[in-house]
CSV table of C-alpha atoms in Angstrom, one decimal:
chain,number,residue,atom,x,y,z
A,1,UNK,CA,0.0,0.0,0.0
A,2,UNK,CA,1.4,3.3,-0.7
A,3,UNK,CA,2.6,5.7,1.6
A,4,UNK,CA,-0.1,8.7,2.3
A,5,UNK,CA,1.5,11.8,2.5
A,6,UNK,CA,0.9,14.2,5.3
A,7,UNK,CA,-1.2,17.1,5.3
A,8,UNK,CA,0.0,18.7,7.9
A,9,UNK,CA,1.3,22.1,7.6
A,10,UNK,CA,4.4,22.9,8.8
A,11,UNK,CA,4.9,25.0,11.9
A,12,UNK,CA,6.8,28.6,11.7
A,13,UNK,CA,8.9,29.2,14.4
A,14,UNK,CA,8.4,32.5,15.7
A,15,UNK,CA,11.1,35.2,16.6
A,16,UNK,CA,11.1,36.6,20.1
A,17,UNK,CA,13.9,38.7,19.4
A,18,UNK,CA,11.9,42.1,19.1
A,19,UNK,CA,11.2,42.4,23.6
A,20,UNK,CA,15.0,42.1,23.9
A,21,UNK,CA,15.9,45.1,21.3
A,22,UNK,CA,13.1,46.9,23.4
A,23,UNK,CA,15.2,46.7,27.0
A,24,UNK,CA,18.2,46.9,25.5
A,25,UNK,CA,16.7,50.6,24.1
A,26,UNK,CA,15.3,51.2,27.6
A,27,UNK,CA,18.6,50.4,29.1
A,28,UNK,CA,20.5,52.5,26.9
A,29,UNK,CA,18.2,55.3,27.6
A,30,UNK,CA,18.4,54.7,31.2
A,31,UNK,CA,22.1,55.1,30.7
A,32,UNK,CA,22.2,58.6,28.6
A,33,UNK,CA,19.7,59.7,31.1
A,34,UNK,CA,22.4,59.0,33.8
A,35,UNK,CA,25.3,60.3,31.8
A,36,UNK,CA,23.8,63.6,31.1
A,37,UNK,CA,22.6,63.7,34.8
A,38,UNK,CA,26.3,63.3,35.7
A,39,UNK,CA,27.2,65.7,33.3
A,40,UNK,CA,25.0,68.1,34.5
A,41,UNK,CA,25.6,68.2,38.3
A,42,UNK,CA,27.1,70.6,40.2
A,43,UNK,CA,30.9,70.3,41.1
A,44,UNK,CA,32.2,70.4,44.9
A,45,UNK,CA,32.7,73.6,45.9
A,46,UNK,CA,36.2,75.0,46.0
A,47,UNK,CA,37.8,75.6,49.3
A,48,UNK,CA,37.9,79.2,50.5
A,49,UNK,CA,41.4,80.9,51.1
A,50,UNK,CA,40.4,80.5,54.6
A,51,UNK,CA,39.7,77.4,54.8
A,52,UNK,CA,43.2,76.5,52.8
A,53,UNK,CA,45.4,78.6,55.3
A,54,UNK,CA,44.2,76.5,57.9
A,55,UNK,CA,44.3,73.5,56.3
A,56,UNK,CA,47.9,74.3,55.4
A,57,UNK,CA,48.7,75.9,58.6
A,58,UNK,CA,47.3,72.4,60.5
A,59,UNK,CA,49.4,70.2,58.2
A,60,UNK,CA,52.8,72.1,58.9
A,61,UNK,CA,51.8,71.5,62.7
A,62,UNK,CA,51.0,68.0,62.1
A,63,UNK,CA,54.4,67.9,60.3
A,64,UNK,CA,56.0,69.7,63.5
A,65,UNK,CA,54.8,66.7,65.7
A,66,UNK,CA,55.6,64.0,63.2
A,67,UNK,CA,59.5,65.6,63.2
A,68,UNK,CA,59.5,65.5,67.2
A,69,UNK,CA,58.2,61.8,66.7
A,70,UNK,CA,61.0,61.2,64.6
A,71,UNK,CA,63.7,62.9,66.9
A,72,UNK,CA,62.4,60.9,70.0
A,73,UNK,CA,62.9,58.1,67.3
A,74,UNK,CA,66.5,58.8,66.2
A,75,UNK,CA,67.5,59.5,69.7
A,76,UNK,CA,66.6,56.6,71.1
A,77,UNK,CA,67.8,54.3,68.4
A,78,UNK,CA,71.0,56.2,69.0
A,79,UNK,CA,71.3,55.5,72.3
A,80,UNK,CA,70.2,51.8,72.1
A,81,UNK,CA,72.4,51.0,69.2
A,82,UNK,CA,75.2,52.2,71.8
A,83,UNK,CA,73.4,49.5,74.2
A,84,UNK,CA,73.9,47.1,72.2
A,85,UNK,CA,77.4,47.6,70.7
A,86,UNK,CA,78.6,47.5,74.5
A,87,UNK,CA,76.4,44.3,75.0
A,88,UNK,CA,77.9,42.4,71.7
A,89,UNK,CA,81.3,43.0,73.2
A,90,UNK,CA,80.6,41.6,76.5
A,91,UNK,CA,78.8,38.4,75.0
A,92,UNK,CA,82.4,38.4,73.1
A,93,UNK,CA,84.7,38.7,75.9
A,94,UNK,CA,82.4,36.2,77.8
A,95,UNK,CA,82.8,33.2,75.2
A,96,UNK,CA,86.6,34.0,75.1
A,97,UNK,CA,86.2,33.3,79.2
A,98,UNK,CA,83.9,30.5,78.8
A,99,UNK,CA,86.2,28.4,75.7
A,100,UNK,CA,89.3,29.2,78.2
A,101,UNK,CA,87.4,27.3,80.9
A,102,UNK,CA,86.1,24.8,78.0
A,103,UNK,CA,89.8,24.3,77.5
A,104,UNK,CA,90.9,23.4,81.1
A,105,UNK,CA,88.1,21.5,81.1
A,106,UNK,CA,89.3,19.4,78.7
A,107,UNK,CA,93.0,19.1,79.8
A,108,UNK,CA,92.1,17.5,82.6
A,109,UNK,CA,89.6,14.9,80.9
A,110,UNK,CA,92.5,13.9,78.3
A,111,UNK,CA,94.7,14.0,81.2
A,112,UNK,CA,91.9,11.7,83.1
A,113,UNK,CA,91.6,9.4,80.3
A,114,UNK,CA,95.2,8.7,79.5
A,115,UNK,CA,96.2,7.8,82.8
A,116,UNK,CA,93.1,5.7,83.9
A,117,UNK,CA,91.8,5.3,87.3
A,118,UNK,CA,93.7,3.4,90.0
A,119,UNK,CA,91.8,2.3,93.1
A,120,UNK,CA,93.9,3.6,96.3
A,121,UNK,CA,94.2,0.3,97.4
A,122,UNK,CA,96.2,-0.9,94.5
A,123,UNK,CA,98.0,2.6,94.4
A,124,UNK,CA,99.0,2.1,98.3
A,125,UNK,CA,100.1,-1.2,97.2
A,126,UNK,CA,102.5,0.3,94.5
A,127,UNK,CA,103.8,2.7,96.0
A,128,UNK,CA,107.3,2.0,96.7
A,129,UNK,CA,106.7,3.2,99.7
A,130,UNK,CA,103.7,4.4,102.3
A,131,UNK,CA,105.2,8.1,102.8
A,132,UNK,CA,105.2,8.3,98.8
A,133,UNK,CA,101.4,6.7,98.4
A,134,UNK,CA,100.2,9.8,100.7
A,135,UNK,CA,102.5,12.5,99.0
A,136,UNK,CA,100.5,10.8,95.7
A,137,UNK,CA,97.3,10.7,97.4
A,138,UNK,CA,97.9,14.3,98.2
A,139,UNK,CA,98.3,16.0,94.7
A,140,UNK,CA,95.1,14.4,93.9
A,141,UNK,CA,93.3,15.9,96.1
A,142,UNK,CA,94.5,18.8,95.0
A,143,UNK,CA,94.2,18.0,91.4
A,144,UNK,CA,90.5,16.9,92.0
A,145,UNK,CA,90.1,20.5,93.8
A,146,UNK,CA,91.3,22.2,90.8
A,147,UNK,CA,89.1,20.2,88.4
A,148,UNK,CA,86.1,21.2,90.7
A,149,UNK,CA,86.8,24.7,90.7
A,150,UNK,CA,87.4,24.4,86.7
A,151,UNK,CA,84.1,23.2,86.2
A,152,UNK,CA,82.6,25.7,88.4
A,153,UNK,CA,84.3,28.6,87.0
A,154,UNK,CA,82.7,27.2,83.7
A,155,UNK,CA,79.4,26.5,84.8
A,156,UNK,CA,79.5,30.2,86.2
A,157,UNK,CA,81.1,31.3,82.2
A,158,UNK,CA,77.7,29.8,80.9
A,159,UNK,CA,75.3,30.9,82.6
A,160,UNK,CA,76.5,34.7,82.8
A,161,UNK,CA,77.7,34.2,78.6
A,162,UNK,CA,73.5,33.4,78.4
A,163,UNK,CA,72.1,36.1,80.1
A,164,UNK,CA,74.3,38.8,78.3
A,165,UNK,CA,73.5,36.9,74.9
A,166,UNK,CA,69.6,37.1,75.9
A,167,UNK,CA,70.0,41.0,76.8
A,168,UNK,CA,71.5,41.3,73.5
A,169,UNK,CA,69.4,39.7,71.8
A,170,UNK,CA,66.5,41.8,73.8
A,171,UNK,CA,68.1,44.9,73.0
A,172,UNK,CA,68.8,44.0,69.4
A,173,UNK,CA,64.9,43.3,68.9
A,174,UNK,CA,64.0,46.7,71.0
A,175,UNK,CA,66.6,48.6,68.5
A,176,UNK,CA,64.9,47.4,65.5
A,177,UNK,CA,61.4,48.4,66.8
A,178,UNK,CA,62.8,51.7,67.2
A,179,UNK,CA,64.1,51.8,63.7
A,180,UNK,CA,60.7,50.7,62.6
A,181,UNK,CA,59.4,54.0,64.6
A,182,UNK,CA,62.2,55.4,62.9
A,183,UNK,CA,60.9,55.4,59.6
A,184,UNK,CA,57.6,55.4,60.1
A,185,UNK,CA,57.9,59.1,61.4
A,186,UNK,CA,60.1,60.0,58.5
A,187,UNK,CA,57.6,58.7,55.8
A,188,UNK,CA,54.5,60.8,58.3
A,189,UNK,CA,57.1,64.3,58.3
A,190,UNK,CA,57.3,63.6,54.2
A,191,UNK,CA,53.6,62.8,54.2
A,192,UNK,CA,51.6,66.2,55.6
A,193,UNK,CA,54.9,67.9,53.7
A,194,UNK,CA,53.7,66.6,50.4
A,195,UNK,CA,50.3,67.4,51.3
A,196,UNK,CA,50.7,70.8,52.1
A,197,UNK,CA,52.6,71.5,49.5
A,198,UNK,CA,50.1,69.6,46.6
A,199,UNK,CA,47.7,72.0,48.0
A,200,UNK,CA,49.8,75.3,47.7
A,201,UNK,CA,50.3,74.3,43.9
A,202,UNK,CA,46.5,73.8,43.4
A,203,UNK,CA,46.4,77.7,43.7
A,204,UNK,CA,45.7,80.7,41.4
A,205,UNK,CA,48.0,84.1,41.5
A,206,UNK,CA,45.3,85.9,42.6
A,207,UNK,CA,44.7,83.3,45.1
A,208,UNK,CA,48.0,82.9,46.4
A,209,UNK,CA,47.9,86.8,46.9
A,210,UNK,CA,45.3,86.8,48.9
A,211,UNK,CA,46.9,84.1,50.9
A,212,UNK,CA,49.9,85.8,51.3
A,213,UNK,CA,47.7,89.2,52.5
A,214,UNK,CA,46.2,86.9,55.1
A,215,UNK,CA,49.6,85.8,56.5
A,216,UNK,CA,50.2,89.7,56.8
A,217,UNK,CA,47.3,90.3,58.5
A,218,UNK,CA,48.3,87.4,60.7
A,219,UNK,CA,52.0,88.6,61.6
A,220,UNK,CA,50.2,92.0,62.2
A,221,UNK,CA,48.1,91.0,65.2
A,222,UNK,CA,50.8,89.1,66.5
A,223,UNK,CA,52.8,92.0,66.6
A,224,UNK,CA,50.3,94.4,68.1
A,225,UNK,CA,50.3,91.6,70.7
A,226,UNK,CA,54.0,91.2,71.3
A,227,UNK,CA,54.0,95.3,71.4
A,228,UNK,CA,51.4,95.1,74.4
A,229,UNK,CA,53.3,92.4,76.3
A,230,UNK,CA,56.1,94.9,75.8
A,231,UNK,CA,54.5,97.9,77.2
A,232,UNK,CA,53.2,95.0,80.3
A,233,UNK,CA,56.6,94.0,80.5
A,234,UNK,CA,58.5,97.6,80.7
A,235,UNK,CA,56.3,98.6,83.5
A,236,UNK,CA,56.5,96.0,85.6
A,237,UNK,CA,60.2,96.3,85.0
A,238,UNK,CA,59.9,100.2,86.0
A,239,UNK,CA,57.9,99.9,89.2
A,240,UNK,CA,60.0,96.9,90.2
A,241,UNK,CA,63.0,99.2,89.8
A,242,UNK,CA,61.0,102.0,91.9
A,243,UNK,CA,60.2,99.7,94.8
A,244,UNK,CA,63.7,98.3,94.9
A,245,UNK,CA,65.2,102.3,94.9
A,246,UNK,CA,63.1,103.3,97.4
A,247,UNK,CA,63.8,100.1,99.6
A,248,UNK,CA,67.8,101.1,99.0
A,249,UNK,CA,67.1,104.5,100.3
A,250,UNK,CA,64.9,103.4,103.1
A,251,UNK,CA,68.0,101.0,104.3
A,252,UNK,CA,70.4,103.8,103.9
A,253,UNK,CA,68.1,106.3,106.0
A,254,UNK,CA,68.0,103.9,108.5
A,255,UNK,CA,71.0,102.9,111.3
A,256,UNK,CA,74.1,103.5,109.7
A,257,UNK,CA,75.7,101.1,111.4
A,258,UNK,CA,74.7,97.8,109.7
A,259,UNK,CA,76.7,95.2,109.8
A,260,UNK,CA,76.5,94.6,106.5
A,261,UNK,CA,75.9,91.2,106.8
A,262,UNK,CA,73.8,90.4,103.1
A,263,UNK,CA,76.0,88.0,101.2
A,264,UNK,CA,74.6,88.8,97.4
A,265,UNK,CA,73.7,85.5,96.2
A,266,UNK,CA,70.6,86.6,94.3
A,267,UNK,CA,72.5,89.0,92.6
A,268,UNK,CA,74.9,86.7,91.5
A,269,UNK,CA,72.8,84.1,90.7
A,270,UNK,CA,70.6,86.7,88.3
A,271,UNK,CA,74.0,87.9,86.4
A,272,UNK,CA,75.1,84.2,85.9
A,273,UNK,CA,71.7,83.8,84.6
A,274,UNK,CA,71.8,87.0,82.5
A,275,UNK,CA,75.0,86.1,81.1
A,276,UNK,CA,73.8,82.7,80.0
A,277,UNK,CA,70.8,84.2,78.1
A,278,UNK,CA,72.9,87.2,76.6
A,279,UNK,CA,75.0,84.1,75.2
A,280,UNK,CA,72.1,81.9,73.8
A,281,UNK,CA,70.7,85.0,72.0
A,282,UNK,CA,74.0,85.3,70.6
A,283,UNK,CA,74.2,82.2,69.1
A,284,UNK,CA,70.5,82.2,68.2
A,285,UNK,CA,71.0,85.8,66.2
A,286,UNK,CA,73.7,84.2,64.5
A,287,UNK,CA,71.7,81.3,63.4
A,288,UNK,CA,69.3,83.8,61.5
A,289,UNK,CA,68.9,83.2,58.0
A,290,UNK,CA,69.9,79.8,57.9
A,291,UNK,CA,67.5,76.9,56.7
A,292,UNK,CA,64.4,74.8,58.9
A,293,UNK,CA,65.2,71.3,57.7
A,294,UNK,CA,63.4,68.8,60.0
A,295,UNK,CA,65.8,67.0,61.8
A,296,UNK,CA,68.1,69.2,61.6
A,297,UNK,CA,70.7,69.9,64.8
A,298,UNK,CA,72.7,72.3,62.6
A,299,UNK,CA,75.6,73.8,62.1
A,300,UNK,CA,74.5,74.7,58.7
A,301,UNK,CA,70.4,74.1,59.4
A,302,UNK,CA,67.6,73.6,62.0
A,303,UNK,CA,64.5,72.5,63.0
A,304,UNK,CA,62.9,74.6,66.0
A,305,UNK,CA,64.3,71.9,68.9
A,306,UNK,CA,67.0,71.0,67.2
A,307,UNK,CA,68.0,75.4,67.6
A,308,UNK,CA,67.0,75.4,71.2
A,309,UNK,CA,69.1,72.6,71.7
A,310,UNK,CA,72.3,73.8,70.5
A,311,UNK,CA,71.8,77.3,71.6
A,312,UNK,CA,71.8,76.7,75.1
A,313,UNK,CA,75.0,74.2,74.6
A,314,UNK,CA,76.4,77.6,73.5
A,315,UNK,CA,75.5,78.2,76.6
A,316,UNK,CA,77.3,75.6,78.7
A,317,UNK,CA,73.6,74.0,79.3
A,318,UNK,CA,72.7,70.7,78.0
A,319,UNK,CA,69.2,70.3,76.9
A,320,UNK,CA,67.3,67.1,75.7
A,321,UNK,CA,66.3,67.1,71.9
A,322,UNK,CA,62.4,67.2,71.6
A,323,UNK,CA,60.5,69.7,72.7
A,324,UNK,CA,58.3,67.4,74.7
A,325,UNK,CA,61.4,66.8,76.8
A,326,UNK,CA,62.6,70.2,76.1
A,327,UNK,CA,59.6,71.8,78.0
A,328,UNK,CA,60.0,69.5,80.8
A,329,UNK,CA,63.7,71.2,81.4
A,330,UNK,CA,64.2,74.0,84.3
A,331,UNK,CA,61.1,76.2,85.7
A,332,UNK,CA,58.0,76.6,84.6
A,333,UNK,CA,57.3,80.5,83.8
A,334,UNK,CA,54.5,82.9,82.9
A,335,UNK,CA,54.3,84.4,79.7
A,336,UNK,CA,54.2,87.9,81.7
A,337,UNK,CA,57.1,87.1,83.5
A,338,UNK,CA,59.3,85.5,80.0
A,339,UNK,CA,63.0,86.8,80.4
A,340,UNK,CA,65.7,86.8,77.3
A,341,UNK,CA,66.9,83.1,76.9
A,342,UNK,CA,63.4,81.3,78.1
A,343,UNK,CA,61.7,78.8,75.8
A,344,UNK,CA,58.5,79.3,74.9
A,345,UNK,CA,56.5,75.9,73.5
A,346,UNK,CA,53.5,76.2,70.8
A,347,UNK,CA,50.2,74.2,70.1
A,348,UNK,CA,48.6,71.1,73.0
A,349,UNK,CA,50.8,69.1,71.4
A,350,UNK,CA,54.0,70.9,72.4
A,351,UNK,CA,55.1,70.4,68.4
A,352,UNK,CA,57.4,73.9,68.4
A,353,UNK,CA,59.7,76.0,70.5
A,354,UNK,CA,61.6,79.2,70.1
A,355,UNK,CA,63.5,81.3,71.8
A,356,UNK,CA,62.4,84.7,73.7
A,357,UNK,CA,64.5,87.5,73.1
A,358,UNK,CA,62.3,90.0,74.8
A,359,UNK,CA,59.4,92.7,74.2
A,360,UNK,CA,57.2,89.8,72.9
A,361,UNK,CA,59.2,88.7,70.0
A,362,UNK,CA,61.5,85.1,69.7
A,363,UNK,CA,64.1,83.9,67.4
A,364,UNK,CA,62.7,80.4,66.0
A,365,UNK,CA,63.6,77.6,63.0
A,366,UNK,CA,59.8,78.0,62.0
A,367,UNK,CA,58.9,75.4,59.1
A,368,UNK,CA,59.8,74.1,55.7
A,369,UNK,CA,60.7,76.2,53.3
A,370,UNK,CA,61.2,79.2,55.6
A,371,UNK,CA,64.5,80.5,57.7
A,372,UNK,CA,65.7,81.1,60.9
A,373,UNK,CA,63.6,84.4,61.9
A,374,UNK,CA,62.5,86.9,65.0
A,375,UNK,CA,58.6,86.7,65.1
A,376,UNK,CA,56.2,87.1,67.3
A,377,UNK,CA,55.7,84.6,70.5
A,378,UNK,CA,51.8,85.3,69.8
A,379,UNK,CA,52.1,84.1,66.1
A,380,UNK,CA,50.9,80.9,67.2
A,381,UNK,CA,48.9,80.0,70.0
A,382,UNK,CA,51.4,79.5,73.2
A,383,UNK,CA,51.8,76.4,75.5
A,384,UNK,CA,53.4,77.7,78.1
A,385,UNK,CA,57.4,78.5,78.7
A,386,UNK,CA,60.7,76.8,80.6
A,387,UNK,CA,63.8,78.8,82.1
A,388,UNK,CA,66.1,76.1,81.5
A,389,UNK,CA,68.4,77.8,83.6
């Protein structure tokens, strides 16, 4: 029977391809729509000068207090790397000591083992005769003394040769944390440096001008303050002088036969005093002009502690390095009652110090890029000041 063909008409596969162009339009319009948003919004609003200046101004401080980090840092490293220098030698000379007593040690065991052991018996027995056995028996008690003390003197070798290798090995580990500290400051100074200055660039002439204006205005203030201490100061001084005159010519109305018996010491202390400061000023006024490098101890540069220091070593007067030790130093003084010579400290972090010279002004390393200048104490807000002497 023949085959019946089929009458069935063939199915036409439908396309669903036209939904997908539909989202993939939607999509792309949902994506201009957000382009042309962010094309169109507002950008964030440029810093004021203000605002810049104290940005800057707080990054030099932070900068201030990252160098004293790194000072502490250096000092300390210094002074443990001397630690462990002496230690390393010690540990030396100690195993030279304990191979010596290694060495007598083994004298005696090589001279143990060559000549056996006897029993006394058998030596008393040998002896040719008794007066010689006891002369015998005699050295080896001594020689058995000797051992003993040999390996005592080596026990006591060791166990001193391990403690000094454990303290150097202590300090050698409390070096390298230091170190670590070390550099860690040095990469924070560089840091708030390199911020300060990326943000100086970022400005216009005209608003670099005003910037520069606003430091003026600054310095001005400051020194309409220092002028006022001045005034505070030079009639203090005055009526000080005027009591003290009239109390001289008071005494010399009175009996005129005093003994005489005052010795002076005040006065003497205040002109050692007074000489001191006339020579720190010295060396500080010298100084002016020269370079703020952080870190810096001089001769050639400076940062502010790193001045203060050496100044008073002018002086005859040794002084730690940081101005958190630095402040620490001598007596605590008013800012009324600041004398020639007295440090006076900067910020709640103690991150600056200079150097009064009188009628409000000081003589200070003050920041990068800037020299060795007089300025006004009241440029920045005070801490509080040392006489270090």
């Amino acid at each position: 029977m023949p085959t019946l063909a089929s009458h069935r008409k063939p199915r036409t596969r439908m396309r669903t391809t036209a939904p997908a162009v539909g989202l993939t339009t939607a999509a792309l319009a949902s994506v201009t729509l957000l382009s042309t948003q962010s094309a169109t919004a507002a950008p964030a609003p440029k810093p004021g000068i203000e605002d810049v200046q104290k940005k800057v101004d707080d990054l030099y401080r932070q900068a201030g207090t990252a160098t004293q980090q790194y000072n502490q840092a250096k000092e300390a490293a210094a002074t443990q790397r001397t630690k462990v220098d002496a230690l390393l030698d010690d540990v030396a000379k100690r195993a030279d000591q304990l191979n010596d007593a290694r060495r007598t040690l083994g004298t005696y065991a090589a001279a143990q083992y060559r000549s056996g052991t006897i029993a006394p018996s058998a030596t008393f027995f040998l002896a040719d005769d008794p007066q010689s056995y006891f002369d015998q028996s005699q050295l080896m008690d001594r020689m058995t003394s000797r051992q003993q003390k040999a390996i005592t003197d080596f026990r006591t070798q060791q166990t001193k040769a391990a403690k000094k290798r454990a303290e150097a090995v202590q300090s050698l580990e409390t070096l390298t944390t230091t170190q670590t500290t070390l550099r860690t400051s040095k990469q924070d100074v560089q840091k708030k440096l390199g911020e300060a200055r990326a943000l100086l660039s970022k400005l216009t002439a005209e608003e670099k001008a005003r910037l520069a204006e606003l430091e003026r205005k600054k310095e001005a203030e400051a020194r309409r303050k220092a002028e006022e201490l001045a005034k505070q100061q030079a009639a203090a001084k005055a009526e000080a002088d005027r009591k003290a005159a009239e109390a001289a010519k008071e005494a010399d109305s009175g009996s005129g036969t005093g003994t005489g018996s005052g010795t002076g010491a005040g006065t003497g202390s205040d002109s050692s005093a007074t000489a001191k400061a006339e020579q720190v000023l010295a060396f500080a006024r010298a100084q002016i002009g020269k370079p703020y490098v952080w870190g810096a101890t001089g001769p050639s540069s400076y940062d502010c502690s790193g001045l203060t220091q050496a100044a008073w070593k002018a002086a005859g007067v040794d002084i730690p390095r940081t101005t958190w030790d630095q402040v620490k130093t001598g007596t605590r003084v008013a800012t009324a009652d600041l004398r020639p010579g007295d440090l006076v400290f900067f910020y709640d972090d103690i991150s600056h110090v200079g150097i009064y010279k009188g009628d409000g002004m000081m003589i200070h390393a003050p920041k990068p890029g800037a020299n060795v200048r007089e300025e006004s104490i009241y440029y920045m807000p005070i801490y509080g000041s040392v006489r270090p002497a």
